[in-house]
Amino acid sequence: MLRFLIRRILLTVPVLIGVATLVFALIHLVPGDPAVSMLGEAATPADVAALRARLGLDDPLPRQYLRFLGAATRLDLGVSLRTGRPVGTELAEKLGATALLAMAAMSVALIVAVPLGIIAAIRAGTWVDHLAMAVALIGLSMPNFWLGPLLALVFGVQLGWLPISGRGSSTAMLFGSVPAVPPAYLVLPALTLGLGLAAILARMTRASLIDELRELYVRAARARGVSMRRAVLVHALRNGLIPIITIVGLQFGAVLTGTIITETIFAWPGLGRLLIQSIQFRDYPMVQGCILLIAVTYVTVNLLTDLTYGIVDPRVRYE
Amino acid sequence: MLRLGLAVVAMAVLAALVGPALVGIDPRNQELALRLAGPTWGHPLGLDELGRDVLARLVLGARVSLMVGVSVVCVSSVVGVLVGGIAGYAGGWVDIAIGRIIDVLMAFPGILLAIALVAALGPSLGHVVLALTVIGWVGYARLVRAQVLKARELEYVQGARSLGASATRILVRHVLPSTYSSVLVQATLGMAGAIVAEASLSFLGLGVQPPTPSWGAMLDAGRGHLLDAPHLTIFPGMAIALLVLGFNFLGDGLRDRLDPRRIK
């Protein structure tokens, strides 16, 4: 087990270096002089020279690269060109809001998907199954940048039940680094982000449970007189949910990137919205910081998923 | 499912090809007095914030969506099949090197990498296609590599090798054709992915730039008029969802048709 853990963690190191390299390369892909691009065509040569010196763009490329890697490991991601504040500080302030939204979306997805998948699996081949899977496929095909405005239109504008933007009063109390948010503000963003994921998870739950229901241990349980409900919920579901753990972990990336659009739609003050605003302002240090943080979070979650899977399913460790 | 998907996709292609001529309204034509007007007989899907016909812009937007989808899928699948085929067949350090590149690219959530590239290169249709291709080929390469690893040990491949066929000939004539059905399924589902990705980037202001109509950009513009002109949100979103649903149906149907294990 220890060997599996060490091997899996070591495999992450080159991936993280690769991710950091791509993020470093980003600023050098900017056509022309990145400093001119950031400051605009009207900038004076002195301003451009000052910014180039500040960002270290005059140094040889290998030196810039090593300095970037060193600074990134110290979480020193430079200073925002827009606000003048350290990138790391701004990211830390926004991380809580994005984590809260991602968790809420994951919860929505699981609450919707698992029962839907179970019902479809138990009634496999019937109209209930077809209906549930058609709903899931529609959910899968519905982009969140359409679902969000539609939900806002119905529940915010027409019915007036829920707020359609922001995160409530600015005097909201702080709970650790995660600001306390009136739940009403979270509902529409979480539904927008969670329902698409629910569609994927429902299909997976159904497929996985159908496989388990065919296994001999389920038939044996049924033959012993165990009710269908108990055979599904106590016996088959426990094994059937193992692949779902992986999918939930792997889909975390989709949730993270989904926050970019969802936060933009609902003006949710998280990392995604910060990224888009920084791109619009050509605040490249902040863009690099946002992308690096989201990618590193994604790699870490994938690592944790693999480790969890290795603990839950012993076969994985020995592959 | 296959037929339904095919019908939806065929309708979209038809709309993209002859739709602009059938609608007969210039998508750039502005009727400022009627801006934000809802659906009428003259303008079945209403007018946008600049008084332009929404239907005319939607059918022209179908061209953009399909063009991006086809370009991304074609280039990604060719690159992915070649790279995956070479990695799987060559093995050794070539496979390890390609595998590491794939690992790094897979470590990025796809759309994030596309956003990063477009942010650096600047928003345009060409850069969107480039960014989506950079993230797109990886899926094909992984799929093909895994299949080639299995196929190269099969007897007919070993037979060809013992007859003295070159590695290139074995790969191109014998090994890669066995992967084409899976690649076709992946490509169909990839069309749906590319269309959503292009619309996402355009929605965020990073894709197709005005005045070229893009469904994502139309949705973004409609967001500011949820109260007074909900048709600007409803119709472009419906078009994206329908086309994506069509490609998903087509992909699922093709998979059922082509995968022997799924044939009942």
PDB file of N, CA and C in Angstrom, chain B residues 175-259:
ATOM      1  N   VAL B 175      -2.810  -1.922 -38.456  1.00  0.00           N
ATOM      2  CA  VAL B 175      -3.138  -1.641 -37.050  1.00  0.00           C
ATOM      3  C   VAL B 175      -4.143  -0.496 -36.919  1.00  0.00           C
ATOM      4  N   LEU B 176      -3.833   0.639 -37.540  1.00  0.00           N
ATOM      5  CA  LEU B 176      -4.701   1.810 -37.353  1.00  0.00           C
ATOM      6  C   LEU B 176      -6.141   1.594 -37.836  1.00  0.00           C
ATOM      7  N   PRO B 177      -6.367   0.882 -38.963  1.00  0.00           N
ATOM      8  CA  PRO B 177      -7.763   0.707 -39.382  1.00  0.00           C
ATOM      9  C   PRO B 177      -8.647   0.053 -38.314  1.00  0.00           C
ATOM     10  N   SER B 178      -8.051  -0.754 -37.436  1.00  0.00           N
ATOM     11  CA  SER B 178      -8.872  -1.412 -36.412  1.00  0.00           C
ATOM     12  C   SER B 178      -9.343  -0.416 -35.348  1.00  0.00           C
ATOM     13  N   THR B 179      -8.752   0.781 -35.348  1.00  0.00           N
ATOM     14  CA  THR B 179      -9.155   1.768 -34.336  1.00  0.00           C
ATOM     15  C   THR B 179     -10.196   2.753 -34.875  1.00  0.00           C
ATOM     16  N   TYR B 180     -10.454   2.691 -36.187  1.00  0.00           N
ATOM     17  CA  TYR B 180     -11.248   3.756 -36.793  1.00  0.00           C
ATOM     18  C   TYR B 180     -12.685   3.848 -36.261  1.00  0.00           C
ATOM     19  N   SER B 181     -13.306   2.689 -35.923  1.00  0.00           N
ATOM     20  CA  SER B 181     -14.692   2.773 -35.450  1.00  0.00           C
ATOM     21  C   SER B 181     -14.748   3.504 -34.108  1.00  0.00           C
ATOM     22  N   SER B 182     -13.785   3.225 -33.224  1.00  0.00           N
ATOM     23  CA  SER B 182     -13.769   3.942 -31.935  1.00  0.00           C
ATOM     24  C   SER B 182     -13.494   5.419 -32.157  1.00  0.00           C
ATOM     25  N   VAL B 183     -12.591   5.707 -33.117  1.00  0.00           N
ATOM     26  CA  VAL B 183     -12.264   7.109 -33.394  1.00  0.00           C
ATOM     27  C   VAL B 183     -13.494   7.842 -33.942  1.00  0.00           C
ATOM     28  N   LEU B 184     -14.283   7.132 -34.763  1.00  0.00           N
ATOM     29  CA  LEU B 184     -15.484   7.744 -35.329  1.00  0.00           C
ATOM     30  C   LEU B 184     -16.468   8.127 -34.218  1.00  0.00           C
ATOM     31  N   VAL B 185     -16.647   7.215 -33.252  1.00  0.00           N
ATOM     32  CA  VAL B 185     -17.549   7.502 -32.123  1.00  0.00           C
ATOM     33  C   VAL B 185     -17.020   8.701 -31.341  1.00  0.00           C
ATOM     34  N   GLN B 186     -15.720   8.656 -31.058  1.00  0.00           N
ATOM     35  CA  GLN B 186     -15.097   9.751 -30.294  1.00  0.00           C
ATOM     36  C   GLN B 186     -15.226  11.074 -31.050  1.00  0.00           C
ATOM     37  N   ALA B 187     -15.082  11.012 -32.384  1.00  0.00           N
ATOM     38  CA  ALA B 187     -15.152  12.229 -33.193  1.00  0.00           C
ATOM     39  C   ALA B 187     -16.566  12.813 -33.156  1.00  0.00           C
ATOM     40  N   THR B 188     -17.572  11.937 -33.188  1.00  0.00           N
ATOM     41  CA  THR B 188     -18.957  12.424 -33.158  1.00  0.00           C
ATOM     42  C   THR B 188     -19.235  13.118 -31.830  1.00  0.00           C
ATOM     43  N   LEU B 189     -18.816  12.462 -30.736  1.00  0.00           N
ATOM     44  CA  LEU B 189     -19.008  13.084 -29.423  1.00  0.00           C
ATOM     45  C   LEU B 189     -18.117  14.323 -29.296  1.00  0.00           C
ATOM     46  N   GLY B 190     -16.953  14.273 -29.984  1.00  0.00           N
ATOM     47  CA  GLY B 190     -16.030  15.417 -29.971  1.00  0.00           C
ATOM     48  C   GLY B 190     -16.631  16.637 -30.652  1.00  0.00           C
ATOM     49  N   MET B 191     -17.474  16.413 -31.663  1.00  0.00           N
ATOM     50  CA  MET B 191     -18.165  17.537 -32.328  1.00  0.00           C
ATOM     51  C   MET B 191     -19.004  18.284 -31.298  1.00  0.00           C
ATOM     52  N   ALA B 192     -19.754  17.491 -30.482  1.00  0.00           N
ATOM     53  CA  ALA B 192     -20.585  18.114 -29.444  1.00  0.00           C
ATOM     54  C   ALA B 192     -19.697  18.915 -28.490  1.00  0.00           C
ATOM     55  N   GLY B 193     -18.582  18.317 -28.100  1.00  0.00           N
ATOM     56  CA  GLY B 193     -17.669  18.981 -27.163  1.00  0.00           C
ATOM     57  C   GLY B 193     -17.100  20.268 -27.746  1.00  0.00           C
ATOM     58  N   ALA B 194     -16.699  20.207 -29.025  1.00  0.00           N
ATOM     59  CA  ALA B 194     -16.091  21.387 -29.658  1.00  0.00           C
ATOM     60  C   ALA B 194     -17.111  22.514 -29.806  1.00  0.00           C
ATOM     61  N   ILE B 195     -18.355  22.146 -30.129  1.00  0.00           N
ATOM     62  CA  ILE B 195     -19.401  23.167 -30.304  1.00  0.00           C
ATOM     63  C   ILE B 195     -19.681  23.867 -28.968  1.00  0.00           C
ATOM     64  N   VAL B 196     -19.769  23.068 -27.895  1.00  0.00           N
ATOM     65  CA  VAL B 196     -20.004  23.662 -26.567  1.00  0.00           C
ATOM     66  C   VAL B 196     -18.806  24.520 -26.163  1.00  0.00           C
ATOM     67  N   ALA B 197     -17.600  24.016 -26.435  1.00  0.00           N
ATOM     68  CA  ALA B 197     -16.397  24.760 -26.035  1.00  0.00           C
ATOM     69  C   ALA B 197     -16.310  26.101 -26.771  1.00  0.00           C
ATOM     70  N   GLU B 198     -16.610  26.068 -28.082  1.00  0.00           N
ATOM     71  CA  GLU B 198     -16.568  27.330 -28.852  1.00  0.00           C
ATOM     72  C   GLU B 198     -17.607  28.311 -28.306  1.00  0.00           C
ATOM     73  N   ALA B 199     -18.810  27.770 -28.038  1.00  0.00           N
ATOM     74  CA  ALA B 199     -19.870  28.635 -27.519  1.00  0.00           C
ATOM     75  C   ALA B 199     -19.484  29.173 -26.138  1.00  0.00           C
ATOM     76  N   SER B 200     -18.828  28.331 -25.316  1.00  0.00           N
ATOM     77  CA  SER B 200     -18.402  28.776 -23.977  1.00  0.00           C
ATOM     78  C   SER B 200     -17.411  29.926 -24.099  1.00  0.00           C
ATOM     79  N   LEU B 201     -16.421  29.744 -24.984  1.00  0.00           N
ATOM     80  CA  LEU B 201     -15.400  30.787 -25.145  1.00  0.00           C
ATOM     81  C   LEU B 201     -16.027  32.077 -25.676  1.00  0.00           C
ATOM     82  N   SER B 202     -16.948  31.933 -26.641  1.00  0.00           N
ATOM     83  CA  SER B 202     -17.595  33.123 -27.197  1.00  0.00           C
ATOM     84  C   SER B 202     -18.473  33.778 -26.135  1.00  0.00           C
ATOM     85  N   PHE B 203     -19.119  32.952 -25.299  1.00  0.00           N
ATOM     86  CA  PHE B 203     -19.953  33.479 -24.213  1.00  0.00           C
ATOM     87  C   PHE B 203     -19.112  34.321 -23.253  1.00  0.00           C
ATOM     88  N   LEU B 204     -17.871  33.875 -23.044  1.00  0.00           N
ATOM     89  CA  LEU B 204     -16.981  34.587 -22.121  1.00  0.00           C
ATOM     90  C   LEU B 204     -16.279  35.772 -22.800  1.00  0.00           C
ATOM     91  N   GLY B 205     -16.590  35.975 -24.081  1.00  0.00           N
ATOM     92  CA  GLY B 205     -15.970  37.081 -24.803  1.00  0.00           C
ATOM     93  C   GLY B 205     -14.602  36.738 -25.357  1.00  0.00           C
ATOM     94  N   LEU B 206     -14.243  35.431 -25.344  1.00  0.00           N
ATOM     95  CA  LEU B 206     -12.903  35.030 -25.777  1.00  0.00           C
ATOM     96  C   LEU B 206     -12.922  34.319 -27.126  1.00  0.00           C
ATOM     97  N   GLY B 207     -14.107  34.216 -27.726  1.00  0.00           N
ATOM     98  CA  GLY B 207     -14.201  33.447 -28.971  1.00  0.00           C
ATOM     99  C   GLY B 207     -14.370  34.332 -30.175  1.00  0.00           C
ATOM    100  N   VAL B 208     -15.391  33.986 -30.958  1.00  0.00           N
ATOM    101  CA  VAL B 208     -15.671  34.707 -32.199  1.00  0.00           C
ATOM    102  C   VAL B 208     -16.039  36.150 -31.853  1.00  0.00           C
ATOM    103  N   GLN B 209     -15.464  37.086 -32.578  1.00  0.00           N
ATOM    104  CA  GLN B 209     -15.696  38.495 -32.263  1.00  0.00           C
ATOM    105  C   GLN B 209     -16.774  39.107 -33.164  1.00  0.00           C
ATOM    106  N   PRO B 210     -17.541  40.071 -32.646  1.00  0.00           N
ATOM    107  CA  PRO B 210     -18.571  40.736 -33.445  1.00  0.00           C
ATOM    108  C   PRO B 210     -17.954  41.388 -34.681  1.00  0.00           C
ATOM    109  N   PRO B 211     -18.689  41.511 -35.774  1.00  0.00           N
ATOM    110  CA  PRO B 211     -20.127  41.234 -35.900  1.00  0.00           C
ATOM    111  C   PRO B 211     -20.431  39.794 -36.321  1.00  0.00           C
ATOM    112  N   THR B 212     -19.399  38.899 -36.448  1.00  0.00           N
ATOM    113  CA  THR B 212     -19.672  37.512 -36.842  1.00  0.00           C
ATOM    114  C   THR B 212     -20.603  36.875 -35.812  1.00  0.00           C
ATOM    115  N   PRO B 213     -21.719  36.311 -36.262  1.00  0.00           N
ATOM    116  CA  PRO B 213     -22.637  35.746 -35.277  1.00  0.00           C
ATOM    117  C   PRO B 213     -22.147  34.399 -34.737  1.00  0.00           C
ATOM    118  N   SER B 214     -22.125  34.276 -33.421  1.00  0.00           N
ATOM    119  CA  SER B 214     -21.805  33.000 -32.781  1.00  0.00           C
ATOM    120  C   SER B 214     -22.879  32.777 -31.726  1.00  0.00           C
ATOM    121  N   TRP B 215     -23.327  31.530 -31.587  1.00  0.00           N
ATOM    122  CA  TRP B 215     -24.414  31.260 -30.644  1.00  0.00           C
ATOM    123  C   TRP B 215     -24.022  31.640 -29.219  1.00  0.00           C
ATOM    124  N   GLY B 216     -22.772  31.368 -28.848  1.00  0.00           N
ATOM    125  CA  GLY B 216     -22.315  31.695 -27.500  1.00  0.00           C
ATOM    126  C   GLY B 216     -22.327  33.202 -27.265  1.00  0.00           C
ATOM    127  N   ALA B 217     -21.830  33.945 -28.251  1.00  0.00           N
ATOM    128  CA  ALA B 217     -21.796  35.409 -28.114  1.00  0.00           C
ATOM    129  C   ALA B 217     -23.218  35.975 -28.085  1.00  0.00           C
ATOM    130  N   MET B 218     -24.127  35.354 -28.857  1.00  0.00           N
ATOM    131  CA  MET B 218     -25.523  35.812 -28.855  1.00  0.00           C
ATOM    132  C   MET B 218     -26.134  35.607 -27.461  1.00  0.00           C
ATOM    133  N   LEU B 219     -25.808  34.470 -26.849  1.00  0.00           N
ATOM    134  CA  LEU B 219     -26.311  34.203 -25.492  1.00  0.00           C
ATOM    135  C   LEU B 219     -25.765  35.235 -24.509  1.00  0.00           C
ATOM    136  N   ASP B 220     -24.490  35.543 -24.660  1.00  0.00           N
ATOM    137  CA  ASP B 220     -23.857  36.508 -23.765  1.00  0.00           C
ATOM    138  C   ASP B 220     -24.548  37.871 -23.887  1.00  0.00           C
ATOM    139  N   ALA B 221     -24.827  38.271 -25.140  1.00  0.00           N
ATOM    140  CA  ALA B 221     -25.487  39.561 -25.357  1.00  0.00           C
ATOM    141  C   ALA B 221     -26.901  39.530 -24.773  1.00  0.00           C
ATOM    142  N   GLY B 222     -27.555  38.368 -24.864  1.00  0.00           N
ATOM    143  CA  GLY B 222     -28.926  38.245 -24.368  1.00  0.00           C
ATOM    144  C   GLY B 222     -29.024  38.300 -22.855  1.00  0.00           C
ATOM    145  N   ARG B 223     -27.913  37.944 -22.188  1.00  0.00           N
ATOM    146  CA  ARG B 223     -27.899  37.901 -20.723  1.00  0.00           C
ATOM    147  C   ARG B 223     -28.249  39.258 -20.107  1.00  0.00           C
ATOM    148  N   GLY B 224     -27.866  40.303 -20.770  1.00  0.00           N
ATOM    149  CA  GLY B 224     -28.147  41.644 -20.258  1.00  0.00           C
ATOM    150  C   GLY B 224     -29.596  42.065 -20.468  1.00  0.00           C
ATOM    151  N   HIS B 225     -30.343  41.242 -21.197  1.00  0.00           N
ATOM    152  CA  HIS B 225     -31.743  41.606 -21.488  1.00  0.00           C
ATOM    153  C   HIS B 225     -32.707  40.511 -21.052  1.00  0.00           C
ATOM    154  N   LEU B 226     -32.361  39.839 -19.942  1.00  0.00           N
ATOM    155  CA  LEU B 226     -33.224  38.760 -19.450  1.00  0.00           C
ATOM    156  C   LEU B 226     -34.631  39.283 -19.137  1.00  0.00           C
ATOM    157  N   LEU B 227     -34.696  40.491 -18.602  1.00  0.00           N
ATOM    158  CA  LEU B 227     -35.992  41.042 -18.184  1.00  0.00           C
ATOM    159  C   LEU B 227     -36.832  41.482 -19.373  1.00  0.00           C
ATOM    160  N   ASP B 228     -36.199  42.237 -20.308  1.00  0.00           N
ATOM    161  CA  ASP B 228     -36.997  42.835 -21.381  1.00  0.00           C
ATOM    162  C   ASP B 228     -36.991  42.048 -22.684  1.00  0.00           C
ATOM    163  N   ALA B 229     -36.061  41.119 -22.885  1.00  0.00           N
ATOM    164  CA  ALA B 229     -36.043  40.363 -24.146  1.00  0.00           C
ATOM    165  C   ALA B 229     -35.540  38.937 -23.911  1.00  0.00           C
ATOM    166  N   PRO B 230     -36.330  38.115 -23.199  1.00  0.00           N
ATOM    167  CA  PRO B 230     -35.856  36.751 -22.897  1.00  0.00           C
ATOM    168  C   PRO B 230     -35.632  35.899 -24.147  1.00  0.00           C
ATOM    169  N   HIS B 231     -36.238  36.285 -25.275  1.00  0.00           N
ATOM    170  CA  HIS B 231     -36.045  35.482 -26.504  1.00  0.00           C
ATOM    171  C   HIS B 231     -34.577  35.467 -26.936  1.00  0.00           C
ATOM    172  N   LEU B 232     -33.815  36.498 -26.527  1.00  0.00           N
ATOM    173  CA  LEU B 232     -32.389  36.539 -26.900  1.00  0.00           C
ATOM    174  C   LEU B 232     -31.588  35.459 -26.161  1.00  0.00           C
ATOM    175  N   THR B 233     -32.119  34.996 -25.026  1.00  0.00           N
ATOM    176  CA  THR B 233     -31.472  33.928 -24.277  1.00  0.00           C
ATOM    177  C   THR B 233     -32.005  32.565 -24.712  1.00  0.00           C
ATOM    178  N   ILE B 234     -33.325  32.517 -24.910  1.00  0.00           N
ATOM    179  CA  ILE B 234     -33.970  31.214 -25.152  1.00  0.00           C
ATOM    180  C   ILE B 234     -33.527  30.593 -26.479  1.00  0.00           C
ATOM    181  N   PHE B 235     -33.600  31.350 -27.582  1.00  0.00           N
ATOM    182  CA  PHE B 235     -33.389  30.723 -28.896  1.00  0.00           C
ATOM    183  C   PHE B 235     -31.942  30.284 -29.179  1.00  0.00           C
ATOM    184  N   PRO B 236     -30.933  31.124 -28.924  1.00  0.00           N
ATOM    185  CA  PRO B 236     -29.563  30.626 -29.188  1.00  0.00           C
ATOM    186  C   PRO B 236     -29.211  29.424 -28.315  1.00  0.00           C
ATOM    187  N   GLY B 237     -29.663  29.454 -27.046  1.00  0.00           N
ATOM    188  CA  GLY B 237     -29.380  28.326 -26.148  1.00  0.00           C
ATOM    189  C   GLY B 237     -30.047  27.058 -26.652  1.00  0.00           C
ATOM    190  N   MET B 238     -31.283  27.220 -27.133  1.00  0.00           N
ATOM    191  CA  MET B 238     -32.012  26.060 -27.656  1.00  0.00           C
ATOM    192  C   MET B 238     -31.270  25.475 -28.864  1.00  0.00           C
ATOM    193  N   ALA B 239     -30.748  26.350 -29.712  1.00  0.00           N
ATOM    194  CA  ALA B 239     -30.014  25.879 -30.895  1.00  0.00           C
ATOM    195  C   ALA B 239     -28.784  25.073 -30.480  1.00  0.00           C
ATOM    196  N   ILE B 240     -28.019  25.593 -29.495  1.00  0.00           N
ATOM    197  CA  ILE B 240     -26.813  24.878 -29.043  1.00  0.00           C
ATOM    198  C   ILE B 240     -27.207  23.533 -28.450  1.00  0.00           C
ATOM    199  N   ALA B 241     -28.208  23.557 -27.542  1.00  0.00           N
ATOM    200  CA  ALA B 241     -28.593  22.320 -26.856  1.00  0.00           C
ATOM    201  C   ALA B 241     -29.066  21.268 -27.857  1.00  0.00           C
ATOM    202  N   LEU B 242     -29.864  21.700 -28.860  1.00  0.00           N
ATOM    203  CA  LEU B 242     -30.389  20.745 -29.844  1.00  0.00           C
ATOM    204  C   LEU B 242     -29.271  20.109 -30.668  1.00  0.00           C
ATOM    205  N   LEU B 243     -28.348  20.956 -31.119  1.00  0.00           N
ATOM    206  CA  LEU B 243     -27.260  20.436 -31.954  1.00  0.00           C
ATOM    207  C   LEU B 243     -26.354  19.496 -31.140  1.00  0.00           C
ATOM    208  N   VAL B 244     -26.071  19.898 -29.905  1.00  0.00           N
ATOM    209  CA  VAL B 244     -25.236  19.055 -29.044  1.00  0.00           C
ATOM    210  C   VAL B 244     -25.955  17.742 -28.745  1.00  0.00           C
ATOM    211  N   LEU B 245     -27.269  17.832 -28.466  1.00  0.00           N
ATOM    212  CA  LEU B 245     -28.068  16.626 -28.219  1.00  0.00           C
ATOM    213  C   LEU B 245     -28.026  15.722 -29.445  1.00  0.00           C
ATOM    214  N   GLY B 246     -28.130  16.337 -30.639  1.00  0.00           N
ATOM    215  CA  GLY B 246     -28.075  15.570 -31.883  1.00  0.00           C
ATOM    216  C   GLY B 246     -26.767  14.799 -32.003  1.00  0.00           C
ATOM    217  N   PHE B 247     -25.639  15.480 -31.761  1.00  0.00           N
ATOM    218  CA  PHE B 247     -24.340  14.795 -31.862  1.00  0.00           C
ATOM    219  C   PHE B 247     -24.179  13.746 -30.756  1.00  0.00           C
ATOM    220  N   ASN B 248     -24.723  14.027 -29.549  1.00  0.00           N
ATOM    221  CA  ASN B 248     -24.649  13.020 -28.483  1.00  0.00           C
ATOM    222  C   ASN B 248     -25.460  11.775 -28.847  1.00  0.00           C
ATOM    223  N   PHE B 249     -26.656  11.995 -29.386  1.00  0.00           N
ATOM    224  CA  PHE B 249     -27.489  10.863 -29.836  1.00  0.00           C
ATOM    225  C   PHE B 249     -26.750  10.067 -30.911  1.00  0.00           C
ATOM    226  N   LEU B 250     -26.176  10.803 -31.856  1.00  0.00           N
ATOM    227  CA  LEU B 250     -25.470  10.169 -32.974  1.00  0.00           C
ATOM    228  C   LEU B 250     -24.278   9.354 -32.451  1.00  0.00           C
ATOM    229  N   GLY B 251     -23.523   9.948 -31.538  1.00  0.00           N
ATOM    230  CA  GLY B 251     -22.356   9.260 -30.972  1.00  0.00           C
ATOM    231  C   GLY B 251     -22.758   8.020 -30.202  1.00  0.00           C
ATOM    232  N   ASP B 252     -23.788   8.164 -29.328  1.00  0.00           N
ATOM    233  CA  ASP B 252     -24.261   7.012 -28.553  1.00  0.00           C
ATOM    234  C   ASP B 252     -24.786   5.921 -29.489  1.00  0.00           C
ATOM    235  N   GLY B 253     -25.540   6.352 -30.513  1.00  0.00           N
ATOM    236  CA  GLY B 253     -26.099   5.395 -31.465  1.00  0.00           C
ATOM    237  C   GLY B 253     -25.006   4.666 -32.228  1.00  0.00           C
ATOM    238  N   LEU B 254     -23.998   5.405 -32.673  1.00  0.00           N
ATOM    239  CA  LEU B 254     -22.879   4.792 -33.412  1.00  0.00           C
ATOM    240  C   LEU B 254     -22.130   3.799 -32.518  1.00  0.00           C
ATOM    241  N   ARG B 255     -21.951   4.180 -31.252  1.00  0.00           N
ATOM    242  CA  ARG B 255     -21.232   3.287 -30.328  1.00  0.00           C
ATOM    243  C   ARG B 255     -22.009   1.980 -30.183  1.00  0.00           C
ATOM    244  N   ASP B 256     -23.332   2.097 -30.013  1.00  0.00           N
ATOM    245  CA  ASP B 256     -24.151   0.878 -29.889  1.00  0.00           C
ATOM    246  C   ASP B 256     -24.064   0.040 -31.163  1.00  0.00           C
ATOM    247  N   ARG B 257     -24.014   0.723 -32.310  1.00  0.00           N
ATOM    248  CA  ARG B 257     -24.017   0.024 -33.595  1.00  0.00           C
ATOM    249  C   ARG B 257     -22.654  -0.629 -33.865  1.00  0.00           C
ATOM    250  N   LEU B 258     -21.582   0.058 -33.470  1.00  0.00           N
ATOM    251  CA  LEU B 258     -20.247  -0.421 -33.863  1.00  0.00           C
ATOM    252  C   LEU B 258     -19.572  -1.321 -32.830  1.00  0.00           C
ATOM    253  N   ASP B 259     -20.034  -1.243 -31.561  1.00  0.00           N
ATOM    254  CA  ASP B 259     -19.378  -2.032 -30.519  1.00  0.00           C
ATOM    255  C   ASP B 259     -20.054  -3.391 -30.417  1.00  0.00           C
TER     256      ASP B 259
END
